[in-house]
Amino acid sequence: MIYERLLEHVQSDFYPMHMPGHKRNKEFCMVNPYAIDITEIDGFDNLHEAEELLADAMKRAAAIYQTKETYFLVNGSTCGLLAGISALTSKGDDVLVARNSHKAVYNAIFLNELHPIYLYPEMDVDYGIALGISPEQVRERLEENPNIRLVVITSPTYEGIVSDIRAIADIAHSYGAYLLVDEAHGAHLPFMKGAPKSALFMGADVVIQSVHKTLPAFTQTALLHIASERVNREEIKRYLSIYETSSPSYVLMAGIDQCMEFLEKGSSRFAAYEKELEQLTKELLRGDAVQLWQPADPDVPKDPTKLVLTKGSGSGKALYDEFRLTYHIQPEMASKDYVLLMSTVGDTKEGLKRVADAVRMMNQKEVGNTKEVSRHKFVFIRPAIRYEHAKTRGMKTEIVPLKDSIGRAAAGYVYLYPPGIPLLVPGEVMSEELLAEIDNYRLSGLEVKGLKEGSRIMVLKEEGASSR
């Protein structure tokens, strides 16, 4: 049973360096969840027509984050992205989208039959880490496509890279476009002195944050913020009522509200955490074998809570397994050449010390080991678009072996998970280069989602396409 497996895991000595941000810390403990699991009974308001208790809670959240309006989300940032994009566009609009966007952004494009124009981020080619979107790229695309209605950027990225939102917002607004920022990994930014500034204060119109990712809140909880007067609030509310459950969990909403109370009173806790994190970072920077990845350009803003670690003599998956199996530290994710440890204000001093000790021991074991892994250079492969995503609706499909998919248009998403960024979007064409990249990921032990039976793929059945 799931419950029994959870209890077994909780009773083990594994330390969580992954979301949710409460890190199972008893400091944030609530009572028996069954005791407070109710529906919309008298005195407890209604999330989609909030007038009393929930309206007051959301007003408090807006005051804490200094926004025009803030909404509780119990379907995660996913429903916020769907609602925000739907509210800021009309069917068939042009949208400018960072290619390293979450799958939910692509689903919003599909549902609203939007015309996507992609922004490809600069890459650290040694590790396959996206380095953010430049304002110059945004200006260039808007100049070429003056009908763009909305710009969608992910900042911070999964690895913590922050784009220049202030400049991007100014450019987007000068061309009459809205700016929506997926800040799912940045709900903590306004409360940390040593972190880059939140998009909330940089001119974005709508910002979506997952409080569960980086703050002490339950999985699935998030916030949608209206940060400018340009936004039609009624449209936002209308689409939230479409994409968010009509039976919101009061346990989850109470968790968000409790998290807001922590933010109101937690400045000393954040100060202590930043001090502990700074010490851990110094320790990680000393390593020879296991190293803390930093952008080559020191001017690239990065969230210090995202600890991206590499190991000269091994793959990301091997380092992930070493953390997990040898030191009982559970990382957030493994990519081909690095591991991501997520630190939050919910971490204990003892937990962060375990990370430092584990890395120190790994480095000691590697003394004298000069073996270097030959790293595959990563580039963001740009598939040809045969059909826009929305146009694939209703088209016939078939499943073919991966090796026979070159030149065929995908019928579903193919993506690395985590973080869920598509390698192929429906309607895009498989190339030899992309197939080689997918094979490379699979051989590295990474999870490539969207494939069938591990080595087959669903493609569109087109006139003249061979069914091998």
XYZ file of C-alpha atoms in Angstrom:
468
model
C 0.000 0.000 0.000
C 1.070 3.576 -0.655
C 0.527 4.582 2.975
C 2.654 1.721 4.269
C 5.428 2.538 1.801
C 5.362 6.172 2.915
C 5.616 5.197 6.577
C 8.504 2.893 5.772
C 10.317 5.711 3.964
C 9.680 8.261 6.738
C 11.066 5.855 9.333
C 14.287 5.401 7.343
C 17.307 7.690 7.731
C 17.098 9.152 4.215
C 17.466 12.940 4.194
C 15.400 14.849 1.569
C 17.333 17.196 -0.715
C 14.246 17.432 -2.903
C 10.874 19.150 -2.880
C 8.518 19.730 -1.096
C 10.169 22.599 0.716
C 8.963 21.671 4.193
C 11.510 18.802 4.081
C 9.271 16.774 6.458
C 10.471 19.119 9.196
C 8.387 18.744 12.377
C 8.659 22.511 12.893
C 5.804 22.849 10.386
C 3.700 19.961 11.686
C -0.119 20.108 11.544
C -2.700 17.948 13.338
C -4.238 14.745 11.990
C -5.255 15.739 8.418
C -8.540 13.812 8.683
C -9.605 16.095 11.522
C -9.467 19.198 9.295
C -10.504 17.697 5.943
C -13.849 19.366 5.183
C -15.840 20.711 2.254
C -17.414 24.161 1.756
C -19.530 24.159 4.908
C -20.899 27.269 6.629
C -18.211 29.610 7.852
C -15.459 28.305 5.581
C -16.080 30.250 2.355
C -15.719 29.001 -1.251
C -12.422 29.278 -3.139
C -14.003 30.231 -6.474
C -16.395 32.783 -4.923
C -14.270 33.802 -1.955
C -15.799 36.523 0.228
C -14.783 35.783 3.817
C -12.217 33.383 5.297
C -10.463 32.432 2.035
C -10.727 35.956 0.627
C -8.977 37.276 3.753
C -6.281 34.594 3.488
C -5.584 35.482 -0.150
C -5.509 39.208 0.672
C -2.911 38.471 3.329
C -0.843 36.533 0.769
C -1.097 39.483 -1.658
C 0.125 41.843 1.074
C 3.057 39.566 1.913
C 4.104 39.319 -1.743
C 3.160 42.965 -2.505
C 0.945 42.076 -5.463
C -2.272 43.496 -6.915
C -4.022 40.220 -6.203
C -3.002 36.677 -5.253
C -4.938 33.429 -5.677
C -4.457 30.108 -3.887
C -3.861 27.153 -6.215
C -4.405 23.559 -5.093
C -3.733 22.042 -8.529
C -0.138 23.232 -8.508
C 1.510 25.784 -10.785
C 0.131 23.743 -13.670
C -3.389 25.120 -13.266
C -1.970 28.618 -12.767
C -0.060 28.429 -16.044
C -3.119 27.124 -17.886
C -5.347 29.845 -16.419
C -2.839 32.669 -16.833
C -2.025 31.914 -20.478
C -5.710 31.418 -21.322
C -6.697 34.707 -19.670
C -3.980 36.741 -21.404
C -4.627 35.470 -24.930
C -7.413 34.884 -27.427
C -7.772 31.803 -29.583
C -5.158 31.733 -32.345
C -2.902 34.464 -30.897
C 0.854 34.514 -31.449
C 2.823 33.799 -28.264
C 6.555 34.033 -27.627
C 7.598 31.061 -25.503
C 10.885 29.973 -23.951
C 11.555 26.480 -25.259
C 12.596 25.340 -21.781
C 9.039 25.889 -20.560
C 7.126 23.331 -18.524
C 4.766 20.931 -20.280
C 1.775 22.859 -18.877
C 2.713 25.843 -21.062
C 2.570 23.630 -24.154
C -0.789 22.253 -23.041
C -2.133 25.812 -22.775
C -0.882 26.493 -26.308
C -2.664 23.356 -27.527
C -5.961 24.050 -25.771
C -6.118 27.661 -26.957
C -4.821 26.878 -30.482
C -2.084 29.465 -30.044
C 0.739 30.018 -32.520
C 4.043 29.493 -30.638
C 7.268 31.253 -31.575
C 10.122 29.734 -29.593
C 12.977 31.365 -27.722
C 15.932 29.007 -27.313
C 18.093 29.748 -24.268
C 21.866 29.882 -24.350
C 23.329 26.613 -23.033
C 26.216 25.400 -20.945
C 27.058 22.785 -23.572
C 29.223 20.713 -21.208
C 26.363 20.003 -18.826
C 23.204 20.708 -20.810
C 22.038 23.497 -18.504
C 19.882 26.293 -19.922
C 21.317 29.725 -19.087
C 18.204 31.841 -19.399
C 16.630 34.023 -22.064
C 18.324 37.248 -23.147
C 16.397 40.506 -23.623
C 17.997 40.844 -27.065
C 16.377 37.584 -28.190
C 12.998 38.805 -27.001
C 13.337 42.141 -28.789
C 14.430 40.450 -32.014
C 11.460 38.053 -32.051
C 8.972 40.801 -31.211
C 10.397 42.964 -33.985
C 9.968 40.071 -36.444
C 6.501 39.142 -35.136
C 4.630 42.321 -34.117
C 1.370 40.434 -33.451
C 2.744 38.567 -30.438
C 0.267 38.926 -27.599
C 2.130 37.220 -24.758
C 5.703 36.383 -23.713
C 6.202 33.354 -21.437
C 9.506 32.901 -19.578
C 10.640 30.353 -16.968
C 12.747 32.059 -14.296
C 14.340 30.698 -12.181
C 14.932 27.515 -14.124
C 15.057 24.119 -12.431
C 18.796 24.658 -11.913
C 18.254 28.184 -10.556
C 19.203 30.432 -13.487
C 17.357 33.769 -13.458
C 16.724 35.804 -16.619
C 16.781 39.609 -16.826
C 13.049 39.972 -16.217
C 13.157 43.757 -15.827
C 14.587 44.257 -19.329
C 12.347 41.555 -20.845
C 9.245 43.125 -19.263
C 10.119 46.585 -20.593
C 10.651 45.195 -24.086
C 7.462 43.087 -24.052
C 5.350 46.034 -22.887
C 6.880 48.359 -25.490
C 5.521 45.992 -28.162
C 2.108 45.723 -26.509
C 2.633 42.176 -25.150
C 2.009 40.800 -21.683
C 4.755 39.024 -19.748
C 3.911 35.872 -17.779
C 6.715 34.390 -15.692
C 6.707 30.781 -14.547
C 8.436 31.353 -11.214
C 7.398 27.956 -9.850
C 10.873 27.541 -8.351
C 11.069 31.068 -6.934
C 8.401 31.509 -4.227
C 11.216 32.019 -1.694
C 13.114 34.720 -3.604
C 11.444 37.768 -1.980
C 12.512 36.576 1.469
C 16.213 35.896 0.854
C 18.730 38.735 0.889
C 21.314 36.741 -1.063
C 18.990 35.653 -3.886
C 18.126 37.382 -7.175
C 14.958 39.511 -7.138
C 11.583 37.956 -7.866
C 9.802 38.671 -11.171
C 7.046 40.174 -8.988
C 9.192 43.295 -8.578
C 10.687 43.314 -12.068
C 7.665 44.297 -14.173
C 6.013 40.949 -14.986
C 2.216 41.010 -15.374
C 1.387 37.529 -14.054
C 3.699 35.375 -11.939
C 3.020 31.783 -10.907
C 4.862 30.259 -7.939
C 4.825 26.784 -6.397
C 4.992 27.348 -2.650
C 5.444 23.603 -2.201
C 8.697 23.558 -4.167
C 10.791 25.950 -2.105
C 8.729 26.837 0.988
C 7.135 24.893 3.853
C 3.852 23.919 2.181
C 2.186 20.736 0.997
C 2.859 19.242 -2.431
C 0.412 20.577 -5.036
C 0.074 24.062 -3.484
C 0.896 27.190 -5.454
C 0.040 30.864 -5.973
C -0.992 32.915 -8.985
C -0.036 36.578 -8.594
C -1.363 39.510 -10.574
C 1.531 41.958 -10.529
C 0.304 44.722 -12.849
C -2.830 46.704 -13.613
C -2.789 45.501 -17.240
C -4.360 42.166 -16.293
C -8.092 41.483 -16.446
C -8.706 39.911 -13.032
C -12.134 38.574 -13.943
C -10.622 36.608 -16.830
C -8.037 35.108 -14.487
C -10.784 34.077 -12.048
C -12.891 32.659 -14.861
C -10.116 30.397 -16.114
C -9.087 29.359 -12.605
C -12.654 28.119 -12.125
C -12.193 26.033 -15.297
C -8.773 24.540 -14.596
C -8.830 24.252 -10.805
C -10.871 21.663 -8.935
C -14.320 22.673 -7.673
C -13.576 20.653 -4.496
C -10.403 22.299 -3.180
C -8.749 20.637 -0.195
C -8.983 22.661 2.979
C -5.952 20.783 4.241
C -3.930 22.162 1.305
C -5.391 25.669 1.617
C -4.712 25.684 5.363
C -1.157 24.625 4.497
C -0.750 27.621 2.164
C -2.150 29.943 4.835
C 0.173 28.479 7.468
C 3.067 29.010 5.044
C 2.023 32.678 4.704
C 2.081 33.008 8.497
C 5.599 31.559 8.488
C 6.661 34.139 5.869
C 5.241 36.978 7.993
C 7.247 35.879 11.027
C 10.143 33.941 9.506
C 12.800 36.588 8.805
C 15.102 35.242 11.542
C 14.662 31.686 10.219
C 15.596 32.829 6.705
C 18.633 34.707 8.062
C 19.854 31.596 9.898
C 19.199 29.433 6.828
C 21.127 31.767 4.510
C 24.079 31.609 6.881
C 23.991 27.789 6.923
C 23.601 27.683 3.135
C 26.562 30.018 2.672
C 28.741 27.705 4.767
C 27.597 24.649 2.812
C 28.305 26.439 -0.481
C 31.860 27.272 0.642
C 32.401 23.607 1.514
C 31.099 22.462 -1.865
C 33.313 24.931 -3.733
C 36.407 23.379 -2.119
C 35.871 20.040 -3.836
C 38.123 18.669 -6.562
C 36.153 15.605 -7.660
C 32.620 16.621 -6.664
C 32.181 20.244 -7.629
C 29.453 22.834 -7.291
C 28.465 23.972 -10.772
C 28.329 27.710 -11.312
C 27.688 29.639 -14.556
C 30.947 30.422 -16.354
C 29.812 34.047 -16.539
C 29.702 35.315 -12.919
C 27.201 38.005 -13.976
C 24.514 35.394 -14.724
C 22.131 35.548 -11.721
C 21.619 32.203 -9.974
C 19.466 31.119 -7.065
C 21.923 29.896 -4.378
C 19.444 27.355 -2.981
C 19.810 25.146 -6.065
C 22.916 23.008 -5.570
C 24.011 21.605 -8.926
C 26.850 19.105 -8.392
C 29.114 17.407 -10.906
C 31.735 14.698 -10.561
C 34.754 14.590 -12.833
C 35.026 10.809 -12.818
C 31.392 9.837 -13.223
C 27.989 10.525 -14.693
C 25.155 12.411 -13.050
C 23.276 9.165 -12.519
C 26.294 7.560 -10.784
C 26.633 10.585 -8.484
C 22.891 10.467 -7.763
C 23.148 6.791 -6.824
C 26.163 7.459 -4.617
C 24.284 10.116 -2.661
C 21.266 7.864 -2.317
C 22.767 4.433 -1.694
C 25.966 5.254 0.194
C 24.956 8.354 2.173
C 21.154 8.012 2.261
C 20.643 11.491 0.854
C 17.838 11.653 -1.714
C 18.613 14.215 -4.483
C 15.910 15.997 -6.451
C 17.056 14.755 -9.840
C 19.901 13.439 -11.988
C 20.722 14.686 -15.436
C 23.337 13.168 -17.693
C 26.298 14.950 -16.109
C 25.022 16.493 -12.881
C 22.828 16.050 -9.820
C 20.462 18.644 -8.386
C 20.074 18.986 -4.625
C 17.258 21.323 -3.587
C 17.878 23.249 -0.394
C 15.106 25.238 1.313
C 14.385 27.136 4.497
C 12.856 23.870 5.725
C 16.275 22.197 5.876
C 17.758 21.465 9.274
C 21.321 22.384 10.229
C 22.000 18.659 10.706
C 20.630 17.859 7.256
C 22.856 20.383 5.501
C 25.829 19.094 7.506
C 25.102 15.580 6.197
C 25.374 16.917 2.651
C 28.688 18.658 3.412
C 30.079 15.542 5.099
C 28.998 13.290 2.225
C 30.668 15.506 -0.380
C 33.829 15.755 1.739
C 34.037 11.945 1.956
C 33.428 11.574 -1.773
C 36.290 13.970 -2.472
C 38.600 12.150 -0.072
C 37.872 8.845 -1.828
C 38.734 10.418 -5.182
C 42.169 11.763 -4.169
C 44.660 10.739 -6.837
C 41.946 9.750 -9.306
C 42.701 11.753 -12.427
C 40.165 9.981 -14.619
C 38.042 12.439 -16.534
C 34.807 11.530 -18.283
C 34.491 12.591 -21.901
C 31.383 14.748 -21.851
C 28.897 14.819 -24.669
C 28.389 18.419 -25.795
C 24.743 19.386 -25.362
C 22.934 21.719 -27.712
C 19.252 22.587 -27.759
C 18.153 20.716 -30.875
C 15.484 22.631 -32.754
C 13.096 20.177 -34.431
C 11.397 21.164 -37.658
C 7.698 21.934 -37.179
C 5.541 20.087 -39.704
C 2.245 20.857 -37.980
C 1.464 23.337 -35.255
C 0.586 21.556 -32.045
C -3.135 22.356 -32.120
C -3.426 21.189 -35.736
C -2.532 17.616 -34.718
C -5.844 17.248 -32.893
C -7.783 14.342 -34.378
C -5.023 13.191 -36.751
C -4.490 9.436 -37.066
C -1.479 7.959 -35.292
C 0.641 4.845 -35.285
C 3.431 3.421 -33.151
C 6.790 2.727 -34.790
C 10.251 1.699 -33.542
C 12.394 4.692 -32.593
C 14.917 3.787 -35.285
C 12.176 4.136 -37.921
C 10.884 7.483 -36.670
C 13.376 9.741 -38.483
C 11.442 12.154 -40.686
C 8.155 11.383 -38.927
C 6.103 13.922 -36.973
C 5.570 13.115 -33.305
C 2.007 12.519 -32.107
C 2.853 13.047 -28.423
C 5.409 14.732 -26.210
C 8.881 13.279 -25.722
C 10.590 14.813 -22.718
C 13.105 14.338 -19.943
C 11.511 14.023 -16.527
C 12.294 15.794 -14.351
C 11.957 18.665 -15.200
C 9.389 17.984 -17.969
C 10.800 20.134 -20.799
C 9.784 18.704 -24.197
C 12.409 17.438 -26.611
C 9.620 16.921 -29.151
C 6.194 18.560 -29.217
C 3.344 16.957 -31.219
C 3.733 17.947 -34.857
C 7.539 18.283 -34.666
C 9.795 16.058 -36.735
C 12.249 13.486 -35.414
C 15.750 13.993 -36.844
C 18.870 11.807 -36.784
C 20.499 14.338 -34.454
C 17.615 14.296 -31.972
C 17.315 10.515 -32.085
C 21.025 10.231 -31.237
C 20.474 12.628 -28.314
C 17.533 10.575 -27.029
C 19.617 7.375 -27.287
C 22.375 9.138 -25.367
C 19.982 10.025 -22.546
C 18.575 6.504 -22.381
C 22.044 4.919 -22.279
C 22.897 7.298 -19.419
C 20.022 5.876 -17.392
C 17.869 9.021 -17.606
C 14.093 8.895 -17.874
C 12.893 9.812 -21.349
C 9.117 10.000 -21.085
C 6.650 9.755 -23.939
C 8.141 6.643 -25.511
C 6.203 3.407 -25.861
C 7.664 0.205 -24.422
C 10.970 2.028 -24.025
C 12.028 1.946 -27.674
C 8.940 2.871 -29.706
C 7.225 6.180 -30.373
C 3.784 7.363 -31.438
C 3.874 9.352 -34.675
C 1.289 10.949 -36.928
C 0.005 8.767 -39.732
C 0.585 10.882 -42.814
C -0.064 10.337 -46.486
C 2.987 8.707 -48.026
C 4.643 7.850 -44.692
C 5.823 4.253 -44.558
C 4.598 2.012 -41.714
C 7.605 -0.169 -41.134
